[in-house]
PDB file of C-alpha atoms in Angstrom:
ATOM      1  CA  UNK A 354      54.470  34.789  -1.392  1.00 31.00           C
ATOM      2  CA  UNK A 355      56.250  37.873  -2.483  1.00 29.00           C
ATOM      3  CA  UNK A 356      54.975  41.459  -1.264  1.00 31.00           C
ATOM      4  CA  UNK A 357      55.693  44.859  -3.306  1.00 29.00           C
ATOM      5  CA  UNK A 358      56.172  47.773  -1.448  1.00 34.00           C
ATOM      6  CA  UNK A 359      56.155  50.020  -4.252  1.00 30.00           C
ATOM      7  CA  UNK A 360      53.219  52.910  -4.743  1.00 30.00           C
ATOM      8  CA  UNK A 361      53.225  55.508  -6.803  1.00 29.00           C
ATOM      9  CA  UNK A 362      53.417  59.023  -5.102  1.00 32.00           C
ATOM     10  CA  UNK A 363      51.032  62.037  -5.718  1.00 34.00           C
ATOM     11  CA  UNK A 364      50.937  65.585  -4.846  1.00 33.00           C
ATOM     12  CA  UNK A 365      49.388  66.698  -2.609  1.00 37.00           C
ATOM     13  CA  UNK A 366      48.880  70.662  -1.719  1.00 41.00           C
ATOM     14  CA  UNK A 367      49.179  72.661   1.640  1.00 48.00           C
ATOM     15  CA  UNK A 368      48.500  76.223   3.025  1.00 54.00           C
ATOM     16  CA  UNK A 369      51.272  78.444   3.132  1.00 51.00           C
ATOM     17  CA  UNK A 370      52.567  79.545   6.499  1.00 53.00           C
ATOM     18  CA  UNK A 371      52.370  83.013   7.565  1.00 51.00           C
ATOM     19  CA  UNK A 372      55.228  85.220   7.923  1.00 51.00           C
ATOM     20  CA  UNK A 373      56.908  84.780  10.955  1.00 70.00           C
ATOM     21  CA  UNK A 374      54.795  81.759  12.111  1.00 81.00           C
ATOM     22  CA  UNK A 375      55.444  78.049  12.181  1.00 85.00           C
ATOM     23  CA  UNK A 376      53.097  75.536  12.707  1.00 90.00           C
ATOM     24  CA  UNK A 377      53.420  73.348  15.543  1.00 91.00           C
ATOM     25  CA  UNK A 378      55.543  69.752  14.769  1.00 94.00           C
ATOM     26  CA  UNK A 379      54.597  70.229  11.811  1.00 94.00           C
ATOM     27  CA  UNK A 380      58.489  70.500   9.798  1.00 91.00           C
ATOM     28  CA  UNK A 381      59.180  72.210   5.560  1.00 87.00           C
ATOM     29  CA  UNK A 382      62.624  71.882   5.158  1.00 79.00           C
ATOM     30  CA  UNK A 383      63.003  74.004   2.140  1.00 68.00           C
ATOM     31  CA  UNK A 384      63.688  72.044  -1.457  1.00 57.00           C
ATOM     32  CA  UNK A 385      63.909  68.421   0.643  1.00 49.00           C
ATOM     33  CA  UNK A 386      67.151  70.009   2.906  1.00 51.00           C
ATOM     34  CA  UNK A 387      67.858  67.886   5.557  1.00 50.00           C
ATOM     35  CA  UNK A 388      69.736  70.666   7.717  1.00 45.00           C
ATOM     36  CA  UNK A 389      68.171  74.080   7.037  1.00 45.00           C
ATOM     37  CA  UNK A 390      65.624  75.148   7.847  1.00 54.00           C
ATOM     38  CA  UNK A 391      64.498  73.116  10.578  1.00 66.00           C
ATOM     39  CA  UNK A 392      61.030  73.106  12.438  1.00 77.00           C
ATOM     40  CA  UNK A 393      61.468  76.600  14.277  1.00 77.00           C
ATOM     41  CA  UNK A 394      59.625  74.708  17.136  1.00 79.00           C
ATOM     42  CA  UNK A 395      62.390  72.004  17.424  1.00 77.00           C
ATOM     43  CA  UNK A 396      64.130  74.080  20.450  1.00 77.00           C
ATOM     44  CA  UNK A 397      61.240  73.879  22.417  1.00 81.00           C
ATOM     45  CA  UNK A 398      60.439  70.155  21.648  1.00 86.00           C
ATOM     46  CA  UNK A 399      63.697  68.863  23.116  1.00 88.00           C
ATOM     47  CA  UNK A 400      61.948  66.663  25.525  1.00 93.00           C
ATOM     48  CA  UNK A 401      59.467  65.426  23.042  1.00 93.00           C
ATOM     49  CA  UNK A 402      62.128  64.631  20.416  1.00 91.00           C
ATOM     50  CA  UNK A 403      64.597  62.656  22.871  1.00 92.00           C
ATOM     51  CA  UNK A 404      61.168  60.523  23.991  1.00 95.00           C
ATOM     52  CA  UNK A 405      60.343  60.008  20.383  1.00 95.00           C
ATOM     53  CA  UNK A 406      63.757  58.867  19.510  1.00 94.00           C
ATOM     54  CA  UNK A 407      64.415  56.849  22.517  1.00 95.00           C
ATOM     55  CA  UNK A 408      60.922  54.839  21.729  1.00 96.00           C
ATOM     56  CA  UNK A 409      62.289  54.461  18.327  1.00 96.00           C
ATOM     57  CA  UNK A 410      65.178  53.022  19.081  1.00 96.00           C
ATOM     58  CA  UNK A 411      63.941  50.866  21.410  1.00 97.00           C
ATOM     59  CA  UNK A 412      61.712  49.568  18.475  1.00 98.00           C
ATOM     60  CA  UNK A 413      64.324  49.737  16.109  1.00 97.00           C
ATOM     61  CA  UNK A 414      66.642  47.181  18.745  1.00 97.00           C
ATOM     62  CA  UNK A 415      63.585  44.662  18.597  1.00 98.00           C
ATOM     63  CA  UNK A 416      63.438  44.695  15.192  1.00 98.00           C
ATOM     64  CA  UNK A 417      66.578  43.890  14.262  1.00 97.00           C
ATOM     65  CA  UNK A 418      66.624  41.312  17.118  1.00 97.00           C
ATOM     66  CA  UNK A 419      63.775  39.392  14.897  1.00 98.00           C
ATOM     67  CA  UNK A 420      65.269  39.523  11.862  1.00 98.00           C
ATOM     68  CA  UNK A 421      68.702  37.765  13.735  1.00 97.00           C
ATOM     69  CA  UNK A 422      66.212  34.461  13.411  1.00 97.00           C
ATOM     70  CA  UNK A 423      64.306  35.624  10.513  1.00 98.00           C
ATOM     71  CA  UNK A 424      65.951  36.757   7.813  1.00 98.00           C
ATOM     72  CA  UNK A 425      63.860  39.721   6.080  1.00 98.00           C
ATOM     73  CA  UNK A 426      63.498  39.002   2.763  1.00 97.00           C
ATOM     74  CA  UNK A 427      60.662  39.008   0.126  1.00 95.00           C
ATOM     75  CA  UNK A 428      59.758  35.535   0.642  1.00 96.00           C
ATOM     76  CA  UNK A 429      59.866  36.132   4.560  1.00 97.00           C
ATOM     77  CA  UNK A 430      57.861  39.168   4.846  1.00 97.00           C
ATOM     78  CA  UNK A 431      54.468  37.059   5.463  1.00 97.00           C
ATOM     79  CA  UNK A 432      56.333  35.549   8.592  1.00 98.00           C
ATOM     80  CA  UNK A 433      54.265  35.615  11.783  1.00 98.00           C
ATOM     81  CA  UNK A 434      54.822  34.970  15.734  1.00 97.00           C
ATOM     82  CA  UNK A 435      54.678  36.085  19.049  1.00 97.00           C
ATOM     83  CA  UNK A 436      57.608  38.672  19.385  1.00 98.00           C
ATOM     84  CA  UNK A 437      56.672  40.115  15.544  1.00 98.00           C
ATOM     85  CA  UNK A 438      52.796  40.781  17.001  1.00 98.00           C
ATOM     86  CA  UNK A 439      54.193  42.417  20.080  1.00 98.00           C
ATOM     87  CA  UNK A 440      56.662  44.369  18.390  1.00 98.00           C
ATOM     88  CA  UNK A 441      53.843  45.779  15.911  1.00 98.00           C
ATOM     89  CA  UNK A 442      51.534  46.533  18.965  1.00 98.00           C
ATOM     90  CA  UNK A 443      54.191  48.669  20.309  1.00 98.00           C
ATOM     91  CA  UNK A 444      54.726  50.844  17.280  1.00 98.00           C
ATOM     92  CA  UNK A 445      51.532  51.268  16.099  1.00 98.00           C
ATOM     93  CA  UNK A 446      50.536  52.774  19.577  1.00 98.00           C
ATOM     94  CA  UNK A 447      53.618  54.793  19.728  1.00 98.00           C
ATOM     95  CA  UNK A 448      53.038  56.144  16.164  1.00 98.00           C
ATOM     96  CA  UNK A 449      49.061  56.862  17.592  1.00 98.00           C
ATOM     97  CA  UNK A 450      51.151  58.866  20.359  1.00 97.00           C
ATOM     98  CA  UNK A 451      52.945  61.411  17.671  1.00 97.00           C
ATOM     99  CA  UNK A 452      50.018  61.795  15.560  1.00 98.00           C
ATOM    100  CA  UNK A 453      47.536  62.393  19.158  1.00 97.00           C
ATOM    101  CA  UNK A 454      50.526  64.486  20.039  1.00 96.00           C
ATOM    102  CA  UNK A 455      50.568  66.645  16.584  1.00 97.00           C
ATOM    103  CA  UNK A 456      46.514  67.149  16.958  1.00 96.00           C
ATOM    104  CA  UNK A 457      46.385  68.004  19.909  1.00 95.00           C
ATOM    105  CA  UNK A 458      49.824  70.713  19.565  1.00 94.00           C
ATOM    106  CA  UNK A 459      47.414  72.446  17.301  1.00 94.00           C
ATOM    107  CA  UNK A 460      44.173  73.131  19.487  1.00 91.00           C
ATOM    108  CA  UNK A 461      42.422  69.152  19.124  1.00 89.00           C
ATOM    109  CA  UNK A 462      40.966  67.892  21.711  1.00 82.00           C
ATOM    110  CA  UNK A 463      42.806  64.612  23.115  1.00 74.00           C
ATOM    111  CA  UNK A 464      39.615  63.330  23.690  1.00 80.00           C
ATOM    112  CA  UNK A 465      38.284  60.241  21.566  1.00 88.00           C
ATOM    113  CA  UNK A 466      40.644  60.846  18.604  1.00 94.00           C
ATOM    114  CA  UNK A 467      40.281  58.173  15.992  1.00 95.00           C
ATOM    115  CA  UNK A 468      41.678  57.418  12.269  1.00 97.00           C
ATOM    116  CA  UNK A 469      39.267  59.934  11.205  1.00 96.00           C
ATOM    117  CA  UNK A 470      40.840  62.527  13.045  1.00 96.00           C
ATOM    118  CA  UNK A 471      44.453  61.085  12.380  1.00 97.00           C
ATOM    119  CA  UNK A 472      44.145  60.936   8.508  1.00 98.00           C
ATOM    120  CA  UNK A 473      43.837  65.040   8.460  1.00 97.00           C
ATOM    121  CA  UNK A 474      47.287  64.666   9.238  1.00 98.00           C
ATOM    122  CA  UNK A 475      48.036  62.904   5.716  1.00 98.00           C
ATOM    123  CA  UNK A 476      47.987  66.265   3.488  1.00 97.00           C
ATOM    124  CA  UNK A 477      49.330  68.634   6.179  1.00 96.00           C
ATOM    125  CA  UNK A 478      52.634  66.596   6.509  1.00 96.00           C
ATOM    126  CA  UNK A 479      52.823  64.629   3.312  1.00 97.00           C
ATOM    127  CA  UNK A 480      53.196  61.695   4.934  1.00 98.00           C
ATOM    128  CA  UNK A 481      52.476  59.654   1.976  1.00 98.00           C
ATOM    129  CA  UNK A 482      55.462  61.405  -0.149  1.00 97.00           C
ATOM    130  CA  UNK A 483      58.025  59.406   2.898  1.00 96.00           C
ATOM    131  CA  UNK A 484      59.405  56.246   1.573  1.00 97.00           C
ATOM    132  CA  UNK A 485      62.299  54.635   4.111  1.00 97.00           C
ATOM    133  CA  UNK A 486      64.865  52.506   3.149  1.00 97.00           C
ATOM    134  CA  UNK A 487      66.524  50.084   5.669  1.00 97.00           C
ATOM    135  CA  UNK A 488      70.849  49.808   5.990  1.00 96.00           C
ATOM    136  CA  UNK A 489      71.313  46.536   7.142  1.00 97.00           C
ATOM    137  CA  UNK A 490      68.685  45.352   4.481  1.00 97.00           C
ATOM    138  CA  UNK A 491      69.523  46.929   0.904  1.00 97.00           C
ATOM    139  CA  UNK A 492      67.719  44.407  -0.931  1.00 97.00           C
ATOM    140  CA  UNK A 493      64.493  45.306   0.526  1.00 97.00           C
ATOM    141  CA  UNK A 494      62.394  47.912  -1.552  1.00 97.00           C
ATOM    142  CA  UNK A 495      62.419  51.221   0.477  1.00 98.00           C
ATOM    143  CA  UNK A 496      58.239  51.503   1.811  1.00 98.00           C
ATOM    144  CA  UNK A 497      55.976  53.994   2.600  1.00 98.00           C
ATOM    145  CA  UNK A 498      54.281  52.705   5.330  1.00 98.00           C
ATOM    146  CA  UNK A 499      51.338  56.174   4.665  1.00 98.00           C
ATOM    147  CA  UNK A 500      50.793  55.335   0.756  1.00 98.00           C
ATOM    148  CA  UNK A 501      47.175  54.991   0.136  1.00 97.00           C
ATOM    149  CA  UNK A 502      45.771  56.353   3.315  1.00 98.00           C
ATOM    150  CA  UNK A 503      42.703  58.003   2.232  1.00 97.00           C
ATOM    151  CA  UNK A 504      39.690  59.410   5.031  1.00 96.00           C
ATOM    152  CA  UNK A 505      37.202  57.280   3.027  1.00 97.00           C
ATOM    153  CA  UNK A 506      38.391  54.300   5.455  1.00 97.00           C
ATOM    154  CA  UNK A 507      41.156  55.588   7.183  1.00 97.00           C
ATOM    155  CA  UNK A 508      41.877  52.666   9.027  1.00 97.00           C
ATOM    156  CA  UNK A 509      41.343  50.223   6.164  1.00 97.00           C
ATOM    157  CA  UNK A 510      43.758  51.986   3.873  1.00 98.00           C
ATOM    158  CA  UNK A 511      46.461  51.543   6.424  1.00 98.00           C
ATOM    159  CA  UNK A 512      47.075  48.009   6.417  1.00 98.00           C
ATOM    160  CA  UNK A 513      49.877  47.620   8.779  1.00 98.00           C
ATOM    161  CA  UNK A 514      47.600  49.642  11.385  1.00 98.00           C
ATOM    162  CA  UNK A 515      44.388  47.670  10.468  1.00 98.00           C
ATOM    163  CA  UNK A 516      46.264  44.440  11.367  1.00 98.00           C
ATOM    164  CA  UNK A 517      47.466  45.923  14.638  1.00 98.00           C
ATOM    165  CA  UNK A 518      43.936  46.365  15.454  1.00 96.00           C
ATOM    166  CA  UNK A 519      42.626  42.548  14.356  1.00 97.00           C
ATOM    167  CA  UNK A 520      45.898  41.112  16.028  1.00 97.00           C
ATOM    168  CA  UNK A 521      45.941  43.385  19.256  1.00 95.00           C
ATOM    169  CA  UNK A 522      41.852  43.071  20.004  1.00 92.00           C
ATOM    170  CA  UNK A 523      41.108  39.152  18.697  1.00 92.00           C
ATOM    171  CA  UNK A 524      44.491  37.286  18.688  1.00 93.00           C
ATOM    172  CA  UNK A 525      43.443  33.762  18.487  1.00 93.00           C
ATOM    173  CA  UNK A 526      41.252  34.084  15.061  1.00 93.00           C
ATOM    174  CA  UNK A 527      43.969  37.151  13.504  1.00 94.00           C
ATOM    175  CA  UNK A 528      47.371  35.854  14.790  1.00 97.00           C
ATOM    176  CA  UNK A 529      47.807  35.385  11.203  1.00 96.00           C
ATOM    177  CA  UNK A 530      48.143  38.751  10.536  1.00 97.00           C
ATOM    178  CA  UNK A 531      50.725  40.077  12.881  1.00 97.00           C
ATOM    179  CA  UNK A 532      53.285  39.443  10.085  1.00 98.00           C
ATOM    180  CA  UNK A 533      57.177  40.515   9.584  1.00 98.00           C
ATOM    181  CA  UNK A 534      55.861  43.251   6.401  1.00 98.00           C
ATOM    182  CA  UNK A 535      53.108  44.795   9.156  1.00 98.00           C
ATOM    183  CA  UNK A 536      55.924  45.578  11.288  1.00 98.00           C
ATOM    184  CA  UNK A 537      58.325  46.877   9.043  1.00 98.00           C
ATOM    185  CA  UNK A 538      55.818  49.399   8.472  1.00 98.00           C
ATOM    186  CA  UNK A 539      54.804  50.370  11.542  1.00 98.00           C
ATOM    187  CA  UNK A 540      58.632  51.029  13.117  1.00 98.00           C
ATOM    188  CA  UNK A 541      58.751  53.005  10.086  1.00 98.00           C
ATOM    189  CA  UNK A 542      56.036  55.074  10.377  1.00 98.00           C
ATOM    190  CA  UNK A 543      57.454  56.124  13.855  1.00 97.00           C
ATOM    191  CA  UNK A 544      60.879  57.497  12.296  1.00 96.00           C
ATOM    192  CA  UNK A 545      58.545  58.832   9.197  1.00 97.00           C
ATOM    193  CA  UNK A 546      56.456  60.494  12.192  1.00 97.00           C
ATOM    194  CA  UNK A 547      60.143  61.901  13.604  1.00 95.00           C
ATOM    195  CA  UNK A 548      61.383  63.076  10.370  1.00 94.00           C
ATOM    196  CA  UNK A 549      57.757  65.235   9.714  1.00 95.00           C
ATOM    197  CA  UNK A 550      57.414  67.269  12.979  1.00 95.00           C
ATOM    198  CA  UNK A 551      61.198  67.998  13.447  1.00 91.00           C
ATOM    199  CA  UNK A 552      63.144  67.762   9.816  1.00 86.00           C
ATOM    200  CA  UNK A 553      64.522  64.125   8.552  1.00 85.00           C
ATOM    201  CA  UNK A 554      67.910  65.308  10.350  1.00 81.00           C
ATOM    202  CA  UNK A 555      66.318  65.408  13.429  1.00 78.00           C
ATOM    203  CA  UNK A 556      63.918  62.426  13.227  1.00 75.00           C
ATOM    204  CA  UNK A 557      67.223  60.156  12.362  1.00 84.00           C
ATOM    205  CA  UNK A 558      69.573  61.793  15.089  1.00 76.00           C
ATOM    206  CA  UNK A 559      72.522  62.069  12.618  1.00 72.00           C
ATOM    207  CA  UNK A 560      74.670  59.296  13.868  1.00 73.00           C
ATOM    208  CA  UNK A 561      72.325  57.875  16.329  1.00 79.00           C
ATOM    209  CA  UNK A 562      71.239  53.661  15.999  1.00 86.00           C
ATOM    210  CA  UNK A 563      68.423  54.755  13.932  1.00 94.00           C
ATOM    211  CA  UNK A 564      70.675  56.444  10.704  1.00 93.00           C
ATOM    212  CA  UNK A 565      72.633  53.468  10.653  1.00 94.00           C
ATOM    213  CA  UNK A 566      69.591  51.390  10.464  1.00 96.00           C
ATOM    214  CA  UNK A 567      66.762  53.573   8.428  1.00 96.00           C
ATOM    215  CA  UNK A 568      67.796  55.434   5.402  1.00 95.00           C
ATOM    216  CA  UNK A 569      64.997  58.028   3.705  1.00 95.00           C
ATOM    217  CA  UNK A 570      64.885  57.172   0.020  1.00 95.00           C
ATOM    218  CA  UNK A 571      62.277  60.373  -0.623  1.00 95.00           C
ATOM    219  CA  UNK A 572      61.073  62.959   1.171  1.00 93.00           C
ATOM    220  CA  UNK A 573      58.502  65.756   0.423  1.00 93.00           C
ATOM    221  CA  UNK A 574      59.630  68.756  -0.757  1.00 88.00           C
ATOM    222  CA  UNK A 575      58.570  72.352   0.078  1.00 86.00           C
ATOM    223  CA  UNK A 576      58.344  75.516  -1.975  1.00 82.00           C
ATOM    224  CA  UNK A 577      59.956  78.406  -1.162  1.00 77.00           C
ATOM    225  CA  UNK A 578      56.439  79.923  -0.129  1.00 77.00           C
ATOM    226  CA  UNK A 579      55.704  76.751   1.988  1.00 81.00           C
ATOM    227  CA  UNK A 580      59.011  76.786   4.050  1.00 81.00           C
ATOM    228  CA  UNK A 581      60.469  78.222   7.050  1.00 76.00           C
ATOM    229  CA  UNK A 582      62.770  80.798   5.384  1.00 63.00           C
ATOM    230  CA  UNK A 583      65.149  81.859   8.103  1.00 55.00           C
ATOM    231  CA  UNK A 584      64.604  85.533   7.401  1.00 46.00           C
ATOM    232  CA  UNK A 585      60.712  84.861   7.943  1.00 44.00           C
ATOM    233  CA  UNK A 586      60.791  85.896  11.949  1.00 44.00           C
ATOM    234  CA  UNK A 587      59.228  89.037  13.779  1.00 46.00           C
ATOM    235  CA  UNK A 588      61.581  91.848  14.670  1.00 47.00           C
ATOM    236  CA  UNK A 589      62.774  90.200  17.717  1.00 56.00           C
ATOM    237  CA  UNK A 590      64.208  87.266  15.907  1.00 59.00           C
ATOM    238  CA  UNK A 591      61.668  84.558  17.640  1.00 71.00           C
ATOM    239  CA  UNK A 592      58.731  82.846  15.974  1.00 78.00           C
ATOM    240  CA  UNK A 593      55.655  82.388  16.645  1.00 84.00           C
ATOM    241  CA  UNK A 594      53.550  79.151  16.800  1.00 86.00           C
ATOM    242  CA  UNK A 595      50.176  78.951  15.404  1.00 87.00           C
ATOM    243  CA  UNK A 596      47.882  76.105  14.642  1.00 90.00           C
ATOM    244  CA  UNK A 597      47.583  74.343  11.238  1.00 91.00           C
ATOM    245  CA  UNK A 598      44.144  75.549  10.480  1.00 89.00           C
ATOM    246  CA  UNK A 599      43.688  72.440   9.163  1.00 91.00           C
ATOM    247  CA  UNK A 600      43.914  70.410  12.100  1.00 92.00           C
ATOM    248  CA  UNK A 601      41.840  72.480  14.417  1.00 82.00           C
ATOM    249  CA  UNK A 602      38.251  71.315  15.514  1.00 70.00           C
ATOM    250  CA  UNK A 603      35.657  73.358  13.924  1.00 53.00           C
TER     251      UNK A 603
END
């Protein structure tokens, strides 16, 4: 069976940030720049960032450690087992950790979040416009593990994440579906998750394990008006934080 990863992008629009504001892990590097500007917040996330990145390498490690006996390829992707399934538990949950940890940074409630709630992120941080390539794997078609996430059935339209949920909750009739493509998708979505609250830069560590292994083939980019320009700060040269008003409970 071969599998195509390809989708076709679409636009999708988002407020424009106040003057001297930023909204919380949510990053606009200006025109798709990697370096500048940078999510003001970053500074303050240090902690958050170096947890992120240490999960995702961790992931990252097992990953590669799977495809040393299977080799990823289009004919391989539907490849299923033991370490694959664990290996997409893991980064599905950790990828339900940044976007828990993006809601609730601006003003949700931790309580009983859901797809529902998680799919707001979608337009906010143009997930869908992310497509990751891998290094070690050229031949494979760069994915974007967010295409066609929609809130009509937000956990439908996610397939990698709808098979963590068959294979993590009723193994013995879905073991089936904790296949090679599900996890590609899922490790990705935690560098993709990275890359949107702290700049691609960041999310990748510059030379860290996970640039030499993930590669960003697209990225959104931001107007002018959208950005963080760096002359966009009060008179004391600091920013200030405010919540995405789309994210917050009403």
């Amino acid at each position: 069976m071969v599998y195509s990863w390809r989708t076709r992008d679409r636009a999708v629009s988002s407020p424009r940030s106040p003057a001297s504001s930023h909204y919380r892990r949510i990053a606009r590097p200006l025109n798709g720049s990697f370096a500048h500007p940078k999510n003001p917040g970053a500074g303050e996330e240090r902690d958050t960032i170096a947890v992120g990145a240490g999960q995702a390498r961790a992931l990252t490690h097992h990953l590669d450690r799977i495809c040393q006996t299977v080799h990823p390829h289009t004919e391989t992707l539907g490849v299923y087992g033991h370490e694959i399934r664990n290996l997409l538990i893991l980064a599905a949950t950790e990828v339900e950790a940044h976007w828990r940890g993006v809601l609730v940074a601006n003003g949700r409630s931790g309580q009983k979040l859901n797809t529902n709630d998680y799919v707001r992120l979608l337009p906010v941080m143009r997930l869908d416009q992310y497509a990751v390539g891998f290094r070690p794997y050229p031949w494979l078609t760069p994915i974007r593990p967010f295409a066609g996430w929609n809130s009509q059935d937000p956990t439908k339209t996610l397939p990698w994440y709808d098979a963590y949920n068959r294979v993590k909750h009723d193994r013995e009739t879905q073991f089936s579906d904790a296949r090679l493509e599900h996890t590609f998708n899922a490790v990705a979505a935690c560098v993709i998750m990275l890359a949107a609250q702290h700049t691609p830069s960041i999310g990748l560590g510059g030379h860290s394990d996970l640039s030499s292994f993930f590669q960003f083939a697209e990225t959104p980019e931001w107007t002018p008006e959208q950005s963080y320009a760096s002359i966009s700060h009060d008179q004391d040269g600091r920013w200030v934080p405010v919540d995405h008003p789309a994210l917050v409970r009403k």
